Amino acid sequence: MAKSESSTFVYVTYIRTTPQKLWSALTDPEQMRDYWFDMRCESDWKPGSSWRLLFEDGRVADSGEILEADPPRLLAIKWRNHFKPELAEEGYSVCTMELEPVEDAVKLTVTHSIDRKDSKLIHAVSGGWPSVLSNLKSLLETGKIAYKRSKPAAAA
Amino acid sequence: MNDDAVFRALADASRRELLDRLHQTNGQTLGDLCQGLDMTRQAVAKHLAILEDANLVSTRRQGREKLHFINPVPINQIAERWIGKFEQPRLGALSKLKKTLEGKDDG
């Protein structure tokens, strides 16, 4: 994959928690709703299983499959947008989440990339991930989210 | 987040230029970033290491290449902590006024 033919978003944040708690927050639909603006996630998080992100009203925002799941270290999702034609037509992207304990925190690296230059999808998720992940950090560290309402990552 | 490391990393024109270049094209190699810069490869590598230590840049291996990516987190946190708090709307209005009066984008 040559860099000129791909688009990538990288987000690195340190969260004061344990890898196990962070993994649980990343995969438990109940917890996800709290920091992901009421989006509903469906998956059993096993490699090869389907993965879907739904709006509150049941419309599919994004879907794909679990490429890798190595709790509590690595999660990779094959990810395609569904509700915006110009993003959907770009096809599948890959989102990986890496968890690495660092002192009394966990370094979370979210990488979202697609094999296409100047991707609209990557541009869109670049606007959405920061609010979702900032909420996740606040939730784990303080029990409260930072933003109540914003565009979900998928809808950004 | 270590505010000091971020501010120190940002307090250098060459490092800010490297961030600007990564903002323009994310995911570049050291070689890419050296192009057109009046700096030795070693100097650029050193600046990138400082940016990486401050968590402003993250690197990924892709095949044999090491690519550098902007990490938006520390700058966003600084913006929230040091700019949002101090009346961002007014600053926004002033900045817009200045741009309108001066007729350019990067005043």
PDB file of C-alpha atoms in Angstrom:
ATOM      1  CA  MET A   1       0.000   0.000   0.000  1.00  0.00           C
ATOM      2  CA  ALA A   2       1.808   3.079  -1.190  1.00  0.00           C
ATOM      3  CA  LYS A   3       1.093   6.152   0.818  1.00  0.00           C
ATOM      4  CA  SER A   4       0.198   8.214  -2.222  1.00  0.00           C
ATOM      5  CA  GLU A   5      -2.689   5.868  -2.950  1.00  0.00           C
ATOM      6  CA  SER A   6      -4.134   5.836   0.535  1.00  0.00           C
ATOM      7  CA  SER A   7      -5.680   8.186   3.078  1.00  0.00           C
ATOM      8  CA  THR A   8      -5.160   7.711   6.782  1.00  0.00           C
ATOM      9  CA  PHE A   9      -6.362   9.306   9.989  1.00  0.00           C
ATOM     10  CA  VAL A  10      -4.381   8.648  13.170  1.00  0.00           C
ATOM     11  CA  TYR A  11      -5.452   9.560  16.689  1.00  0.00           C
ATOM     12  CA  VAL A  12      -3.316   8.825  19.756  1.00  0.00           C
ATOM     13  CA  THR A  13      -4.612   9.477  23.223  1.00  0.00           C
ATOM     14  CA  TYR A  14      -3.570   8.413  26.711  1.00  0.00           C
ATOM     15  CA  ILE A  15      -6.438   7.357  28.948  1.00  0.00           C
ATOM     16  CA  ARG A  16      -6.074   6.791  32.677  1.00  0.00           C
ATOM     17  CA  THR A  17      -7.625   3.346  32.875  1.00  0.00           C
ATOM     18  CA  THR A  18      -6.727  -0.309  32.384  1.00  0.00           C
ATOM     19  CA  PRO A  19      -6.532  -2.105  29.017  1.00  0.00           C
ATOM     20  CA  GLN A  20      -9.368  -4.379  30.159  1.00  0.00           C
ATOM     21  CA  LYS A  21     -11.681  -1.465  31.000  1.00  0.00           C
ATOM     22  CA  LEU A  22     -10.829   0.308  27.774  1.00  0.00           C
ATOM     23  CA  TRP A  23     -11.436  -2.842  25.742  1.00  0.00           C
ATOM     24  CA  SER A  24     -14.770  -3.258  27.428  1.00  0.00           C
ATOM     25  CA  ALA A  25     -15.685   0.371  26.685  1.00  0.00           C
ATOM     26  CA  LEU A  26     -14.761  -0.146  23.024  1.00  0.00           C
ATOM     27  CA  THR A  27     -16.848  -3.289  22.621  1.00  0.00           C
ATOM     28  CA  ASP A  28     -19.769  -3.055  25.033  1.00  0.00           C
ATOM     29  CA  PRO A  29     -22.787  -1.547  23.194  1.00  0.00           C
ATOM     30  CA  GLU A  30     -24.208  -0.091  26.409  1.00  0.00           C
ATOM     31  CA  GLN A  31     -21.001   1.809  27.162  1.00  0.00           C
ATOM     32  CA  MET A  32     -20.573   2.786  23.520  1.00  0.00           C
ATOM     33  CA  ARG A  33     -23.944   4.519  23.463  1.00  0.00           C
ATOM     34  CA  ASP A  34     -22.803   6.752  26.296  1.00  0.00           C
ATOM     35  CA  TYR A  35     -19.845   8.214  24.455  1.00  0.00           C
ATOM     36  CA  TRP A  36     -20.955   7.614  20.848  1.00  0.00           C
ATOM     37  CA  PHE A  37     -24.011   9.851  20.821  1.00  0.00           C
ATOM     38  CA  ASP A  38     -26.587   7.071  21.214  1.00  0.00           C
ATOM     39  CA  MET A  39     -25.310   5.097  18.247  1.00  0.00           C
ATOM     40  CA  ARG A  40     -26.007   1.405  18.581  1.00  0.00           C
ATOM     41  CA  CYS A  41     -23.310  -1.119  17.784  1.00  0.00           C
ATOM     42  CA  GLU A  42     -23.932  -4.753  16.888  1.00  0.00           C
ATOM     43  CA  SER A  43     -21.174  -7.358  16.816  1.00  0.00           C
ATOM     44  CA  ASP A  44     -19.912 -10.338  18.753  1.00  0.00           C
ATOM     45  CA  TRP A  45     -16.362  -9.062  18.144  1.00  0.00           C
ATOM     46  CA  LYS A  46     -15.024 -12.333  16.780  1.00  0.00           C
ATOM     47  CA  PRO A  47     -12.792 -12.298  13.686  1.00  0.00           C
ATOM     48  CA  GLY A  48     -14.973 -12.767  10.622  1.00  0.00           C
ATOM     49  CA  SER A  49     -18.150 -11.678  12.418  1.00  0.00           C
ATOM     50  CA  SER A  50     -20.272  -8.857  11.118  1.00  0.00           C
ATOM     51  CA  TRP A  51     -20.149  -5.409  12.649  1.00  0.00           C
ATOM     52  CA  ARG A  52     -22.783  -2.701  12.355  1.00  0.00           C
ATOM     53  CA  LEU A  53     -23.208   0.801  13.680  1.00  0.00           C
ATOM     54  CA  LEU A  54     -26.832   1.962  13.755  1.00  0.00           C
ATOM     55  CA  PHE A  55     -28.540   5.253  14.391  1.00  0.00           C
ATOM     56  CA  GLU A  56     -31.035   5.438  17.254  1.00  0.00           C
ATOM     57  CA  ASP A  57     -33.877   5.000  14.747  1.00  0.00           C
ATOM     58  CA  GLY A  58     -32.367   1.788  13.381  1.00  0.00           C
ATOM     59  CA  ARG A  59     -30.888   3.097  10.120  1.00  0.00           C
ATOM     60  CA  VAL A  60     -27.480   1.598   9.360  1.00  0.00           C
ATOM     61  CA  ALA A  61     -24.724   4.187   9.553  1.00  0.00           C
ATOM     62  CA  ASP A  62     -21.776   1.909   8.866  1.00  0.00           C
ATOM     63  CA  SER A  63     -21.186  -1.795   8.518  1.00  0.00           C
ATOM     64  CA  GLY A  64     -18.429  -4.283   7.913  1.00  0.00           C
ATOM     65  CA  GLU A  65     -16.702  -7.113   9.691  1.00  0.00           C
ATOM     66  CA  ILE A  66     -14.221  -7.814  12.430  1.00  0.00           C
ATOM     67  CA  LEU A  67     -10.818  -8.451  10.859  1.00  0.00           C
ATOM     68  CA  GLU A  68      -8.866  -8.989  14.057  1.00  0.00           C
ATOM     69  CA  ALA A  69      -9.772  -9.097  17.730  1.00  0.00           C
ATOM     70  CA  ASP A  70      -7.069  -9.694  20.305  1.00  0.00           C
ATOM     71  CA  PRO A  71      -8.459  -8.481  23.634  1.00  0.00           C
ATOM     72  CA  PRO A  72      -7.304  -6.267  25.218  1.00  0.00           C
ATOM     73  CA  ARG A  73      -4.701  -5.289  22.656  1.00  0.00           C
ATOM     74  CA  LEU A  74      -5.952  -5.001  19.132  1.00  0.00           C
ATOM     75  CA  LEU A  75      -9.208  -4.590  17.284  1.00  0.00           C
ATOM     76  CA  ALA A  76      -9.422  -4.191  13.508  1.00  0.00           C
ATOM     77  CA  ILE A  77     -12.689  -3.509  11.726  1.00  0.00           C
ATOM     78  CA  LYS A  78     -13.446  -3.545   7.999  1.00  0.00           C
ATOM     79  CA  TRP A  79     -15.655  -0.505   7.750  1.00  0.00           C
ATOM     80  CA  ARG A  80     -17.946   0.886   5.113  1.00  0.00           C
ATOM     81  CA  ASN A  81     -20.229   3.873   5.309  1.00  0.00           C
ATOM     82  CA  HIS A  82     -23.860   3.360   4.348  1.00  0.00           C
ATOM     83  CA  PHE A  83     -25.861   6.486   4.595  1.00  0.00           C
ATOM     84  CA  LYS A  84     -23.890   8.997   2.556  1.00  0.00           C
ATOM     85  CA  PRO A  85     -23.645   7.928  -1.094  1.00  0.00           C
ATOM     86  CA  GLU A  86     -20.385   9.780  -1.741  1.00  0.00           C
ATOM     87  CA  LEU A  87     -18.780   8.003   1.242  1.00  0.00           C
ATOM     88  CA  ALA A  88     -20.444   4.628   0.604  1.00  0.00           C
ATOM     89  CA  GLU A  89     -19.115   4.516  -2.954  1.00  0.00           C
ATOM     90  CA  GLU A  90     -15.549   4.632  -1.663  1.00  0.00           C
ATOM     91  CA  GLY A  91     -16.019   1.087  -0.360  1.00  0.00           C
ATOM     92  CA  TYR A  92     -14.249  -0.495   2.563  1.00  0.00           C
ATOM     93  CA  SER A  93     -11.829   1.200   4.892  1.00  0.00           C
ATOM     94  CA  VAL A  94      -9.994  -0.370   7.808  1.00  0.00           C
ATOM     95  CA  CYS A  95     -10.138   0.957  11.344  1.00  0.00           C
ATOM     96  CA  THR A  96      -7.680  -0.410  13.884  1.00  0.00           C
ATOM     97  CA  MET A  97      -7.604   0.291  17.589  1.00  0.00           C
ATOM     98  CA  GLU A  98      -4.421  -0.543  19.447  1.00  0.00           C
ATOM     99  CA  LEU A  99      -4.230  -0.550  23.239  1.00  0.00           C
ATOM    100  CA  GLU A 100      -0.903  -0.405  25.000  1.00  0.00           C
ATOM    101  CA  PRO A 101      -0.404   0.024  28.751  1.00  0.00           C
ATOM    102  CA  VAL A 102       1.891   2.952  29.590  1.00  0.00           C
ATOM    103  CA  GLU A 103       2.543   3.568  33.287  1.00  0.00           C
ATOM    104  CA  ASP A 104      -0.869   4.064  34.901  1.00  0.00           C
ATOM    105  CA  ALA A 105      -2.620   4.753  31.602  1.00  0.00           C
ATOM    106  CA  VAL A 106      -3.392   3.101  28.294  1.00  0.00           C
ATOM    107  CA  LYS A 107      -2.160   4.493  25.006  1.00  0.00           C
ATOM    108  CA  LEU A 108      -4.995   4.173  22.527  1.00  0.00           C
ATOM    109  CA  THR A 109      -4.094   4.534  18.856  1.00  0.00           C
ATOM    110  CA  VAL A 110      -6.970   4.668  16.398  1.00  0.00           C
ATOM    111  CA  THR A 111      -5.930   4.408  12.764  1.00  0.00           C
ATOM    112  CA  HIS A 112      -8.554   4.674  10.053  1.00  0.00           C
ATOM    113  CA  SER A 113      -7.394   4.253   6.482  1.00  0.00           C
ATOM    114  CA  ILE A 114      -8.568   3.471   2.990  1.00  0.00           C
ATOM    115  CA  ASP A 115      -6.728   2.618  -0.216  1.00  0.00           C
ATOM    116  CA  ARG A 116      -7.620   5.769  -2.045  1.00  0.00           C
ATOM    117  CA  LYS A 117      -6.182   9.222  -2.320  1.00  0.00           C
ATOM    118  CA  ASP A 118      -8.027  12.245  -0.863  1.00  0.00           C
ATOM    119  CA  SER A 119     -10.737  10.045   0.607  1.00  0.00           C
ATOM    120  CA  LYS A 120     -13.986  11.765   1.585  1.00  0.00           C
ATOM    121  CA  LEU A 121     -14.627   9.032   4.132  1.00  0.00           C
ATOM    122  CA  ILE A 122     -11.323   9.640   5.898  1.00  0.00           C
ATOM    123  CA  HIS A 123     -11.981  13.361   5.798  1.00  0.00           C
ATOM    124  CA  ALA A 124     -15.387  12.739   7.408  1.00  0.00           C
ATOM    125  CA  VAL A 125     -14.141  10.417  10.140  1.00  0.00           C
ATOM    126  CA  SER A 126     -11.294  12.828  10.887  1.00  0.00           C
ATOM    127  CA  GLY A 127     -13.975  15.221  12.053  1.00  0.00           C
ATOM    128  CA  GLY A 128     -15.973  12.620  13.947  1.00  0.00           C
ATOM    129  CA  TRP A 129     -13.393  10.534  15.803  1.00  0.00           C
ATOM    130  CA  PRO A 130     -12.050  13.352  17.987  1.00  0.00           C
ATOM    131  CA  SER A 131     -15.421  14.006  19.643  1.00  0.00           C
ATOM    132  CA  VAL A 132     -16.151  10.295  20.131  1.00  0.00           C
ATOM    133  CA  LEU A 133     -12.702   9.531  21.544  1.00  0.00           C
ATOM    134  CA  SER A 134     -12.606  12.630  23.669  1.00  0.00           C
ATOM    135  CA  ASN A 135     -15.931  11.516  25.147  1.00  0.00           C
ATOM    136  CA  LEU A 136     -14.581   8.026  25.715  1.00  0.00           C
ATOM    137  CA  LYS A 137     -11.576   9.422  27.589  1.00  0.00           C
ATOM    138  CA  SER A 138     -13.735  11.681  29.743  1.00  0.00           C
ATOM    139  CA  LEU A 139     -16.145   8.864  30.486  1.00  0.00           C
ATOM    140  CA  LEU A 140     -13.429   6.465  31.621  1.00  0.00           C
ATOM    141  CA  GLU A 141     -11.511   9.047  33.621  1.00  0.00           C
ATOM    142  CA  THR A 142     -14.327  11.013  35.213  1.00  0.00           C
ATOM    143  CA  GLY A 143     -17.502   9.008  34.648  1.00  0.00           C
ATOM    144  CA  LYS A 144     -18.920  11.841  32.565  1.00  0.00           C
ATOM    145  CA  ILE A 145     -18.845  12.566  28.858  1.00  0.00           C
ATOM    146  CA  ALA A 146     -17.450  15.782  27.396  1.00  0.00           C
ATOM    147  CA  TYR A 147     -20.081  16.457  24.740  1.00  0.00           C
ATOM    148  CA  LYS A 148     -23.704  15.423  24.899  1.00  0.00           C
ATOM    149  CA  ARG A 149     -24.561  15.958  21.277  1.00  0.00           C
ATOM    150  CA  SER A 150     -22.402  16.101  18.242  1.00  0.00           C
ATOM    151  CA  LYS A 151     -22.174  14.405  14.926  1.00  0.00           C
ATOM    152  CA  PRO A 152     -21.218  10.768  15.315  1.00  0.00           C
ATOM    153  CA  ALA A 153     -17.923   9.794  13.727  1.00  0.00           C
ATOM    154  CA  ALA A 154     -19.701   8.042  10.964  1.00  0.00           C
ATOM    155  CA  ALA A 155     -21.977  10.945  10.188  1.00  0.00           C
ATOM    156  CA  ALA A 156     -19.442  13.736  10.422  1.00  0.00           C
TER     157      ALA A 156
ATOM    158  CA  MET B   1      -0.896  15.230  28.510  1.00  0.00           C
ATOM    159  CA  ASN B   2       2.369  16.989  29.103  1.00  0.00           C
ATOM    160  CA  ASP B   3       1.607  20.622  28.215  1.00  0.00           C
ATOM    161  CA  ASP B   4       5.243  21.648  28.542  1.00  0.00           C
ATOM    162  CA  ALA B   5       6.414  19.118  25.971  1.00  0.00           C
ATOM    163  CA  VAL B   6       3.717  20.247  23.538  1.00  0.00           C
ATOM    164  CA  PHE B   7       4.446  23.951  23.940  1.00  0.00           C
ATOM    165  CA  ARG B   8       8.195  23.328  23.675  1.00  0.00           C
ATOM    166  CA  ALA B   9       7.658  21.270  20.541  1.00  0.00           C
ATOM    167  CA  LEU B  10       5.526  24.033  19.022  1.00  0.00           C
ATOM    168  CA  ALA B  11       7.976  26.775  19.974  1.00  0.00           C
ATOM    169  CA  ASP B  12      10.092  26.189  16.897  1.00  0.00           C
ATOM    170  CA  ALA B  13       9.371  27.407  13.391  1.00  0.00           C
ATOM    171  CA  SER B  14      10.867  24.328  11.714  1.00  0.00           C
ATOM    172  CA  ARG B  15       8.704  21.986  13.737  1.00  0.00           C
ATOM    173  CA  ARG B  16       5.615  24.058  13.013  1.00  0.00           C
ATOM    174  CA  GLU B  17       6.501  23.891   9.336  1.00  0.00           C
ATOM    175  CA  LEU B  18       6.775  20.108   9.557  1.00  0.00           C
ATOM    176  CA  LEU B  19       3.315  20.002  11.153  1.00  0.00           C
ATOM    177  CA  ASP B  20       1.954  22.234   8.381  1.00  0.00           C
ATOM    178  CA  ARG B  21       3.414  19.905   5.789  1.00  0.00           C
ATOM    179  CA  LEU B  22       1.886  16.870   7.471  1.00  0.00           C
ATOM    180  CA  HIS B  23      -1.418  18.682   7.701  1.00  0.00           C
ATOM    181  CA  GLN B  24      -1.252  19.202   3.962  1.00  0.00           C
ATOM    182  CA  THR B  25      -0.262  15.604   3.220  1.00  0.00           C
ATOM    183  CA  ASN B  26      -0.586  13.164   6.088  1.00  0.00           C
ATOM    184  CA  GLY B  27       1.581  10.048   6.209  1.00  0.00           C
ATOM    185  CA  GLN B  28       4.991  11.093   4.871  1.00  0.00           C
ATOM    186  CA  THR B  29       8.414   9.492   5.172  1.00  0.00           C
ATOM    187  CA  LEU B  30      11.442  11.310   6.530  1.00  0.00           C
ATOM    188  CA  GLY B  31      12.658  11.599   2.942  1.00  0.00           C
ATOM    189  CA  ASP B  32       9.369  13.180   1.807  1.00  0.00           C
ATOM    190  CA  LEU B  33       9.519  15.666   4.634  1.00  0.00           C
ATOM    191  CA  CYS B  34      13.113  16.645   3.880  1.00  0.00           C
ATOM    192  CA  GLN B  35      12.275  17.657   0.328  1.00  0.00           C
ATOM    193  CA  GLY B  36      12.453  21.378  -0.228  1.00  0.00           C
ATOM    194  CA  LEU B  37      13.533  22.073   3.328  1.00  0.00           C
ATOM    195  CA  ASP B  38      16.726  23.934   4.117  1.00  0.00           C
ATOM    196  CA  MET B  39      17.675  21.441   6.821  1.00  0.00           C
ATOM    197  CA  THR B  40      19.804  18.337   7.016  1.00  0.00           C
ATOM    198  CA  ARG B  41      18.103  14.970   7.183  1.00  0.00           C
ATOM    199  CA  GLN B  42      19.474  14.580  10.729  1.00  0.00           C
ATOM    200  CA  ALA B  43      17.961  17.882  11.813  1.00  0.00           C
ATOM    201  CA  VAL B  44      14.567  16.950  10.379  1.00  0.00           C
ATOM    202  CA  ALA B  45      14.765  13.547  12.103  1.00  0.00           C
ATOM    203  CA  LYS B  46      15.559  15.254  15.401  1.00  0.00           C
ATOM    204  CA  HIS B  47      12.630  17.654  15.042  1.00  0.00           C
ATOM    205  CA  LEU B  48      10.319  14.762  14.214  1.00  0.00           C
ATOM    206  CA  ALA B  49      11.492  12.902  17.321  1.00  0.00           C
ATOM    207  CA  ILE B  50      10.624  15.926  19.471  1.00  0.00           C
ATOM    208  CA  LEU B  51       7.193  16.150  17.816  1.00  0.00           C
ATOM    209  CA  GLU B  52       6.668  12.441  18.412  1.00  0.00           C
ATOM    210  CA  ASP B  53       7.694  12.709  22.077  1.00  0.00           C
ATOM    211  CA  ALA B  54       5.104  15.444  22.500  1.00  0.00           C
ATOM    212  CA  ASN B  55       2.532  13.121  20.898  1.00  0.00           C
ATOM    213  CA  LEU B  56       1.993  15.637  18.092  1.00  0.00           C
ATOM    214  CA  VAL B  57       3.192  13.149  15.518  1.00  0.00           C
ATOM    215  CA  SER B  58       2.636   9.419  15.391  1.00  0.00           C
ATOM    216  CA  THR B  59       4.584   7.007  13.211  1.00  0.00           C
ATOM    217  CA  ARG B  60       3.454   3.823  11.520  1.00  0.00           C
ATOM    218  CA  ARG B  61       5.416   1.230   9.637  1.00  0.00           C
ATOM    219  CA  GLN B  62       4.109   0.453   6.209  1.00  0.00           C
ATOM    220  CA  GLY B  63       6.232  -2.181   4.581  1.00  0.00           C
ATOM    221  CA  ARG B  64       9.774  -0.849   4.675  1.00  0.00           C
ATOM    222  CA  GLU B  65       8.659   2.737   5.119  1.00  0.00           C
ATOM    223  CA  LYS B  66       8.108   4.644   8.323  1.00  0.00           C
ATOM    224  CA  LEU B  67       5.317   7.139   7.804  1.00  0.00           C
ATOM    225  CA  HIS B  68       4.634  10.182   9.946  1.00  0.00           C
ATOM    226  CA  PHE B  69       1.090  11.231  10.794  1.00  0.00           C
ATOM    227  CA  ILE B  70      -0.282  14.234  12.605  1.00  0.00           C
ATOM    228  CA  ASN B  71      -1.965  13.415  15.881  1.00  0.00           C
ATOM    229  CA  PRO B  72      -4.666  16.047  16.411  1.00  0.00           C
ATOM    230  CA  VAL B  73      -5.109  15.359  20.128  1.00  0.00           C
ATOM    231  CA  PRO B  74      -2.580  17.633  21.886  1.00  0.00           C
ATOM    232  CA  ILE B  75      -3.348  20.712  19.789  1.00  0.00           C
ATOM    233  CA  ASN B  76      -7.037  20.180  20.329  1.00  0.00           C
ATOM    234  CA  GLN B  77      -6.502  19.879  24.073  1.00  0.00           C
ATOM    235  CA  ILE B  78      -4.462  23.071  24.087  1.00  0.00           C
ATOM    236  CA  ALA B  79      -7.183  24.782  22.093  1.00  0.00           C
ATOM    237  CA  GLU B  80      -9.806  23.682  24.601  1.00  0.00           C
ATOM    238  CA  ARG B  81      -7.697  24.466  27.646  1.00  0.00           C
ATOM    239  CA  TRP B  82      -6.021  27.689  26.543  1.00  0.00           C
ATOM    240  CA  ILE B  83      -8.190  29.169  23.815  1.00  0.00           C
ATOM    241  CA  GLY B  84     -11.761  27.947  24.290  1.00  0.00           C
ATOM    242  CA  LYS B  85     -11.634  29.113  27.858  1.00  0.00           C
ATOM    243  CA  PHE B  86     -10.634  32.631  26.891  1.00  0.00           C
ATOM    244  CA  GLU B  87     -13.581  33.636  24.823  1.00  0.00           C
ATOM    245  CA  GLN B  88     -13.088  31.894  21.557  1.00  0.00           C
ATOM    246  CA  PRO B  89     -16.186  33.525  19.993  1.00  0.00           C
ATOM    247  CA  ARG B  90     -14.709  36.986  20.414  1.00  0.00           C
ATOM    248  CA  LEU B  91     -11.344  35.893  19.091  1.00  0.00           C
ATOM    249  CA  GLY B  92     -13.154  34.311  16.160  1.00  0.00           C
ATOM    250  CA  ALA B  93     -14.971  37.564  15.440  1.00  0.00           C
ATOM    251  CA  LEU B  94     -11.773  39.605  15.662  1.00  0.00           C
ATOM    252  CA  SER B  95      -9.885  37.194  13.475  1.00  0.00           C
ATOM    253  CA  LYS B  96     -12.683  37.321  10.908  1.00  0.00           C
ATOM    254  CA  LEU B  97     -12.689  41.121  11.026  1.00  0.00           C
ATOM    255  CA  LYS B  98      -8.938  41.203  10.528  1.00  0.00           C
ATOM    256  CA  LYS B  99      -9.179  38.834   7.585  1.00  0.00           C
ATOM    257  CA  THR B 100     -11.969  40.866   6.028  1.00  0.00           C
ATOM    258  CA  LEU B 101     -10.060  44.117   6.436  1.00  0.00           C
ATOM    259  CA  GLU B 102      -6.768  42.728   5.250  1.00  0.00           C
ATOM    260  CA  GLY B 103      -8.372  40.666   2.533  1.00  0.00           C
ATOM    261  CA  LYS B 104      -6.348  37.542   3.061  1.00  0.00           C
ATOM    262  CA  ASP B 105      -6.726  34.220   4.748  1.00  0.00           C
ATOM    263  CA  ASP B 106      -3.599  33.784   6.764  1.00  0.00           C
ATOM    264  CA  GLY B 107      -3.293  37.062   8.589  1.00  0.00           C
TER     265      GLY B 107
END
